[in-house]
Amino acid sequence: MLDLSKYIVHDLTHTLSDKIAGFSEKSACTMSVEGWNAKTLTIYSHAGTHMDAPFHFEVNEITIDQIRPDQLMGRAWVLDVPVTKPSQLIHLEDVEKQVVSVEIGDSLLFRTNWSSNYEQANYKTELPRLSKELSEWCVEKQIKMIGVEPLSVADVGNLAEVTEIHQLLLGGGITIIEGVAGLDKIIAPVVYLIALPLKIGHGDGAPARVIALEEKA
């Protein structure tokens, strides 16, 4: 049995609200009328903190509901990547000293502090993104999951780039988690990552609740 008292539990998930694109809500029932409170939600499949399925870019027919829970948890390394300019490319050399102990099947969380721009215009337009070289290394290393703070691993304004990087990673068996938050609260270089998306039938992706277990010193 997992003893959670030995861990700091970090919530790496943004709160879905009307402040972000792709999410809206309206009252469906109220305590005073129906006897309970309930809302009708409209959610874009890649709103907020979310996960991509291979079908998102049609690298294969695997949809979000077909990804087993055991594929969505495991050891993850928190990599520090200082962002010094808009639309910065993250190269392997930027993290190579931090990945020397990474093993096949591990996951990676890229800490850029970009989540601080979550409600700003540049969150989408100037996001730091993964280079092709780094993406290829992740595939060769058989990384299980990649988590990034921006809403995408690639420039969403560049269809060729966003398609190439997503197809490379998803086609290489890597699960992509985008819109991660709260990495700044983690101190240890390694955590146990759990990322569980909504189980949407035939889904190309889904909002996810993402947590990290950091072992207490």
C-alpha atoms as a printed R data frame, in Angstrom:
    type eleno elety resid chain resno       x      y       z
1   ATOM     1    CA   MET     A     1   0.000  0.000   0.000
2   ATOM     2    CA   LEU     A     2   1.322  3.436  -0.943
3   ATOM     3    CA   ASP     A     3   2.056  5.554   2.136
4   ATOM     4    CA   LEU     A     4   1.221  9.095   1.020
5   ATOM     5    CA   SER     A     5   2.568 10.516   4.278
6   ATOM     6    CA   LYS     A     6   6.033 10.018   2.795
7   ATOM     7    CA   TYR     A     7   5.316 12.316  -0.142
8   ATOM     8    CA   ILE     A     8   4.446 15.899  -0.990
9   ATOM     9    CA   VAL     A     9   1.557 15.700  -3.448
10  ATOM    10    CA   HIS     A    10   1.791 18.385  -6.139
11  ATOM    11    CA   ASP     A    11  -1.200 19.255  -8.293
12  ATOM    12    CA   LEU     A    12   0.188 20.102 -11.739
13  ATOM    13    CA   THR     A    13  -3.209 20.994 -13.186
14  ATOM    14    CA   HIS     A    14  -4.615 24.364 -14.209
15  ATOM    15    CA   THR     A    15  -8.158 25.125 -13.078
16  ATOM    16    CA   LEU     A    16 -10.620 25.198 -15.973
17  ATOM    17    CA   SER     A    17 -12.599 28.438 -15.991
18  ATOM    18    CA   ASP     A    18 -14.180 31.003 -18.316
19  ATOM    19    CA   LYS     A    19 -10.872 32.884 -18.252
20  ATOM    20    CA   ILE     A    20  -9.268 30.445 -20.684
21  ATOM    21    CA   ALA     A    21  -9.990 29.582 -24.301
22  ATOM    22    CA   GLY     A    22 -11.842 26.367 -24.978
23  ATOM    23    CA   PHE     A    23 -13.938 26.245 -21.831
24  ATOM    24    CA   SER     A    24 -17.321 27.658 -20.918
25  ATOM    25    CA   GLU     A    25 -20.032 26.811 -18.424
26  ATOM    26    CA   LYS     A    26 -23.606 27.687 -17.647
27  ATOM    27    CA   SER     A    27 -26.004 26.771 -14.888
28  ATOM    28    CA   ALA     A    28 -28.115 23.698 -15.583
29  ATOM    29    CA   CYS     A    29 -29.745 23.214 -12.188
30  ATOM    30    CA   THR     A    30 -29.906 25.176  -8.967
31  ATOM    31    CA   MET     A    31 -30.549 24.209  -5.390
32  ATOM    32    CA   SER     A    32 -33.521 26.559  -5.177
33  ATOM    33    CA   VAL     A    33 -35.309 25.163  -8.255
34  ATOM    34    CA   GLU     A    34 -34.262 21.569  -8.933
35  ATOM    35    CA   GLY     A    35 -32.920 20.776  -5.480
36  ATOM    36    CA   TRP     A    36 -29.260 20.489  -6.472
37  ATOM    37    CA   ASN     A    37 -26.530 22.504  -8.202
38  ATOM    38    CA   ALA     A    38 -25.219 21.403 -11.600
39  ATOM    39    CA   LYS     A    39 -23.577 22.982 -14.636
40  ATOM    40    CA   THR     A    40 -23.438 22.304 -18.353
41  ATOM    41    CA   LEU     A    41 -19.808 22.382 -19.513
42  ATOM    42    CA   THR     A    42 -18.442 23.008 -22.992
43  ATOM    43    CA   ILE     A    43 -14.802 21.894 -23.200
44  ATOM    44    CA   TYR     A    44 -12.387 21.850 -26.130
45  ATOM    45    CA   SER     A    45 -10.523 18.542 -25.977
46  ATOM    46    CA   HIS     A    46  -7.175 20.336 -25.601
47  ATOM    47    CA   ALA     A    47  -8.202 23.045 -23.142
48  ATOM    48    CA   GLY     A    48  -6.160 23.730 -20.044
49  ATOM    49    CA   THR     A    49  -3.937 20.942 -18.758
50  ATOM    50    CA   HIS     A    50  -4.554 18.149 -21.228
51  ATOM    51    CA   MET     A    51  -3.207 15.043 -22.902
52  ATOM    52    CA   ASP     A    52  -2.783 14.201 -26.593
53  ATOM    53    CA   ALA     A    53  -3.636 10.810 -28.062
54  ATOM    54    CA   PRO     A    54  -1.851  9.470 -31.180
55  ATOM    55    CA   PHE     A    55  -5.081  9.942 -33.133
56  ATOM    56    CA   HIS     A    56  -4.743 13.698 -32.576
57  ATOM    57    CA   PHE     A    57  -2.290 13.803 -35.494
58  ATOM    58    CA   GLU     A    58  -3.345 10.463 -36.994
59  ATOM    59    CA   VAL     A    59  -0.044  8.668 -36.423
60  ATOM    60    CA   ASN     A    60  -2.231  5.646 -35.654
61  ATOM    61    CA   GLU     A    61  -5.774  4.873 -34.511
62  ATOM    62    CA   ILE     A    62  -5.079  4.905 -30.752
63  ATOM    63    CA   THR     A    63  -7.522  7.255 -29.008
64  ATOM    64    CA   ILE     A    64  -7.396  8.690 -25.510
65  ATOM    65    CA   ASP     A    65  -9.739  6.061 -24.041
66  ATOM    66    CA   GLN     A    66  -7.448  3.262 -25.254
67  ATOM    67    CA   ILE     A    67  -4.393  4.388 -23.302
68  ATOM    68    CA   ARG     A    68  -4.044  2.144 -20.248
69  ATOM    69    CA   PRO     A    69  -3.669  3.784 -16.805
70  ATOM    70    CA   ASP     A    70  -0.328  2.018 -16.225
71  ATOM    71    CA   GLN     A    71   1.023  3.888 -19.258
72  ATOM    72    CA   LEU     A    72   0.168  7.173 -17.556
73  ATOM    73    CA   MET     A    73   2.241  6.906 -14.400
74  ATOM    74    CA   GLY     A    74   5.871  6.405 -13.494
75  ATOM    75    CA   ARG     A    75   9.179  8.038 -12.638
76  ATOM    76    CA   ALA     A    76   9.672 11.524 -14.095
77  ATOM    77    CA   TRP     A    77  12.642 13.873 -14.159
78  ATOM    78    CA   VAL     A    78  12.078 17.601 -13.676
79  ATOM    79    CA   LEU     A    79  14.335 19.452 -16.119
80  ATOM    80    CA   ASP     A    80  15.107 23.154 -15.711
81  ATOM    81    CA   VAL     A    81  15.079 25.138 -18.941
82  ATOM    82    CA   PRO     A    82  15.484 28.913 -18.482
83  ATOM    83    CA   VAL     A    83  13.521 30.832 -21.119
84  ATOM    84    CA   THR     A    84  15.475 33.873 -22.280
85  ATOM    85    CA   LYS     A    85  13.685 34.837 -25.496
86  ATOM    86    CA   PRO     A    86  10.268 34.539 -27.159
87  ATOM    87    CA   SER     A    87   9.469 31.303 -29.011
88  ATOM    88    CA   GLN     A    88  12.660 29.704 -27.713
89  ATOM    89    CA   LEU     A    89  13.638 26.301 -29.071
90  ATOM    90    CA   ILE     A    90  14.675 23.795 -26.408
91  ATOM    91    CA   HIS     A    91  17.635 21.726 -27.581
92  ATOM    92    CA   LEU     A    92  19.178 18.567 -26.184
93  ATOM    93    CA   GLU     A    93  22.252 20.539 -25.117
94  ATOM    94    CA   ASP     A    94  20.012 22.641 -22.857
95  ATOM    95    CA   VAL     A    95  19.190 19.607 -20.713
96  ATOM    96    CA   GLU     A    96  21.893 17.035 -21.477
97  ATOM    97    CA   LYS     A    97  23.595 17.448 -18.084
98  ATOM    98    CA   GLN     A    98  20.239 16.786 -16.392
99  ATOM    99    CA   VAL     A    99  19.359 13.627 -18.311
100 ATOM   100    CA   VAL     A   100  22.483 11.550 -17.759
101 ATOM   101    CA   SER     A   101  20.605  9.227 -15.397
102 ATOM   102    CA   VAL     A   102  17.399  9.014 -17.445
103 ATOM   103    CA   GLU     A   103  16.477  5.433 -18.270
104 ATOM   104    CA   ILE     A   104  14.226  3.817 -20.841
105 ATOM   105    CA   GLY     A   105  10.610  4.217 -19.753
106 ATOM   106    CA   ASP     A   106  11.181  7.338 -17.659
107 ATOM   107    CA   SER     A   107   9.177 10.524 -18.226
108 ATOM   108    CA   LEU     A   108  10.303 14.151 -18.523
109 ATOM   109    CA   LEU     A   109   8.791 17.376 -17.167
110 ATOM   110    CA   PHE     A   110  10.211 20.545 -18.731
111 ATOM   111    CA   ARG     A   111  10.220 23.380 -16.184
112 ATOM   112    CA   THR     A   112  10.285 26.664 -18.099
113 ATOM   113    CA   ASN     A   113   8.042 28.674 -15.720
114 ATOM   114    CA   TRP     A   114   5.895 29.396 -18.788
115 ATOM   115    CA   SER     A   115   2.763 28.589 -16.777
116 ATOM   116    CA   SER     A   116   3.115 32.040 -15.172
117 ATOM   117    CA   ASN     A   117   1.902 33.424 -18.517
118 ATOM   118    CA   TYR     A   118  -1.187 31.193 -18.537
119 ATOM   119    CA   GLU     A   119  -3.734 34.011 -18.858
120 ATOM   120    CA   GLN     A   120  -1.493 36.277 -20.967
121 ATOM   121    CA   ALA     A   121  -1.615 36.683 -24.759
122 ATOM   122    CA   ASN     A   122   1.968 35.503 -25.216
123 ATOM   123    CA   TYR     A   123   1.174 32.153 -23.559
124 ATOM   124    CA   LYS     A   124   0.151 30.943 -27.014
125 ATOM   125    CA   THR     A   125   2.081 33.202 -29.374
126 ATOM   126    CA   GLU     A   126   5.603 33.101 -27.894
127 ATOM   127    CA   LEU     A   127   5.738 29.683 -26.249
128 ATOM   128    CA   PRO     A   128   9.023 27.798 -25.803
129 ATOM   129    CA   ARG     A   129   8.976 24.544 -27.758
130 ATOM   130    CA   LEU     A   130  10.880 21.318 -28.272
131 ATOM   131    CA   SER     A   131  13.385 21.047 -31.092
132 ATOM   132    CA   LYS     A   132  13.276 18.183 -33.570
133 ATOM   133    CA   GLU     A   133  16.664 16.987 -32.312
134 ATOM   134    CA   LEU     A   134  15.459 16.809 -28.708
135 ATOM   135    CA   SER     A   135  12.223 15.124 -29.770
136 ATOM   136    CA   GLU     A   136  14.159 12.475 -31.692
137 ATOM   137    CA   TRP     A   137  16.351 11.853 -28.639
138 ATOM   138    CA   CYS     A   138  13.239 11.328 -26.510
139 ATOM   139    CA   VAL     A   139  11.945  8.749 -28.966
140 ATOM   140    CA   GLU     A   140  15.312  6.965 -29.097
141 ATOM   141    CA   LYS     A   141  15.398  6.921 -25.284
142 ATOM   142    CA   GLN     A   142  11.845  5.477 -25.242
143 ATOM   143    CA   ILE     A   143  10.573  8.201 -22.949
144 ATOM   144    CA   LYS     A   144   7.091  7.339 -21.636
145 ATOM   145    CA   MET     A   145   5.563 10.797 -21.110
146 ATOM   146    CA   ILE     A   146   6.579 14.382 -21.776
147 ATOM   147    CA   GLY     A   147   5.030 17.232 -19.812
148 ATOM   148    CA   VAL     A   148   5.382 20.878 -20.856
149 ATOM   149    CA   GLU     A   149   4.011 24.112 -19.400
150 ATOM   150    CA   PRO     A   150   2.971 25.751 -22.699
151 ATOM   151    CA   LEU     A   151  -0.233 24.665 -24.427
152 ATOM   152    CA   SER     A   152   1.822 22.740 -26.984
153 ATOM   153    CA   VAL     A   153   5.189 21.075 -27.486
154 ATOM   154    CA   ALA     A   154   5.517 23.005 -30.757
155 ATOM   155    CA   ASP     A   155   4.595 26.348 -32.321
156 ATOM   156    CA   VAL     A   156   0.805 26.244 -32.796
157 ATOM   157    CA   GLY     A   157   1.125 29.062 -35.318
158 ATOM   158    CA   ASN     A   158   3.311 26.906 -37.570
159 ATOM   159    CA   LEU     A   159   1.304 23.964 -38.922
160 ATOM   160    CA   ALA     A   160   4.336 22.244 -40.438
161 ATOM   161    CA   GLU     A   161   6.267 22.381 -37.159
162 ATOM   162    CA   VAL     A   162   3.393 21.443 -34.876
163 ATOM   163    CA   THR     A   163   2.554 18.493 -37.128
164 ATOM   164    CA   GLU     A   164   6.136 17.265 -37.407
165 ATOM   165    CA   ILE     A   165   6.903 17.383 -33.674
166 ATOM   166    CA   HIS     A   166   3.597 15.855 -32.610
167 ATOM   167    CA   GLN     A   167   3.820 13.064 -35.168
168 ATOM   168    CA   LEU     A   168   7.426 12.387 -34.175
169 ATOM   169    CA   LEU     A   169   6.650 12.117 -30.447
170 ATOM   170    CA   LEU     A   170   3.258 10.428 -30.654
171 ATOM   171    CA   GLY     A   171   4.477  8.102 -33.387
172 ATOM   172    CA   GLY     A   172   7.388  7.188 -31.138
173 ATOM   173    CA   GLY     A   173   5.048  6.012 -28.407
174 ATOM   174    CA   ILE     A   174   5.399  9.083 -26.189
175 ATOM   175    CA   THR     A   175   2.329 10.449 -24.430
176 ATOM   176    CA   ILE     A   176   2.220 14.258 -24.521
177 ATOM   177    CA   ILE     A   177   0.930 16.328 -21.594
178 ATOM   178    CA   GLU     A   178   0.523 20.036 -22.311
179 ATOM   179    CA   GLY     A   179  -0.443 23.000 -20.141
180 ATOM   180    CA   VAL     A   180   1.255 21.663 -17.002
181 ATOM   181    CA   ALA     A   181   1.342 23.931 -13.933
182 ATOM   182    CA   GLY     A   182   2.989 24.006 -10.522
183 ATOM   183    CA   LEU     A   183   6.426 22.686 -11.449
184 ATOM   184    CA   ASP     A   184   7.989 25.616  -9.602
185 ATOM   185    CA   LYS     A   185   6.892 24.057  -6.296
186 ATOM   186    CA   ILE     A   186   8.911 20.866  -6.846
187 ATOM   187    CA   ILE     A   187  12.365 20.702  -5.263
188 ATOM   188    CA   ALA     A   188  13.530 17.139  -5.992
189 ATOM   189    CA   PRO     A   189  14.890 16.289  -9.446
190 ATOM   190    CA   VAL     A   190  12.726 13.156  -9.636
191 ATOM   191    CA   VAL     A   191   9.036 12.619  -8.890
192 ATOM   192    CA   TYR     A   192   6.408  9.959  -9.449
193 ATOM   193    CA   LEU     A   193   4.092 11.300 -12.147
194 ATOM   194    CA   ILE     A   194   0.417 10.392 -12.549
195 ATOM   195    CA   ALA     A   195  -1.547 11.913 -15.445
196 ATOM   196    CA   LEU     A   196  -5.126 10.746 -15.915
197 ATOM   197    CA   PRO     A   197  -7.231 12.173 -18.780
198 ATOM   198    CA   LEU     A   198 -10.993 12.064 -19.064
199 ATOM   199    CA   LYS     A   199 -11.902  8.751 -20.677
200 ATOM   200    CA   ILE     A   200 -13.567 10.107 -23.800
201 ATOM   201    CA   GLY     A   201 -14.571  7.496 -26.363
202 ATOM   202    CA   HIS     A   202 -12.667  7.901 -29.655
203 ATOM   203    CA   GLY     A   203 -11.031 10.994 -28.151
204 ATOM   204    CA   ASP     A   204  -8.128 12.768 -29.849
205 ATOM   205    CA   GLY     A   205  -7.194 14.172 -26.455
206 ATOM   206    CA   ALA     A   206  -8.734 15.221 -23.167
207 ATOM   207    CA   PRO     A   207  -8.295 17.486 -20.166
208 ATOM   208    CA   ALA     A   208  -6.282 15.654 -17.507
209 ATOM   209    CA   ARG     A   209  -5.678 15.799 -13.769
210 ATOM   210    CA   VAL     A   210  -1.916 15.635 -13.366
211 ATOM   211    CA   ILE     A   211  -0.142 15.104 -10.045
212 ATOM   212    CA   ALA     A   212   3.423 14.512  -8.940
213 ATOM   213    CA   LEU     A   213   4.515 12.686  -5.798
214 ATOM   214    CA   GLU     A   214   7.721 14.162  -4.406
215 ATOM   215    CA   GLU     A   215   9.411 12.080  -1.736
216 ATOM   216    CA   LYS     A   216   9.892 14.037   1.466
217 ATOM   217    CA   ALA     A   217  13.481 14.690   2.517
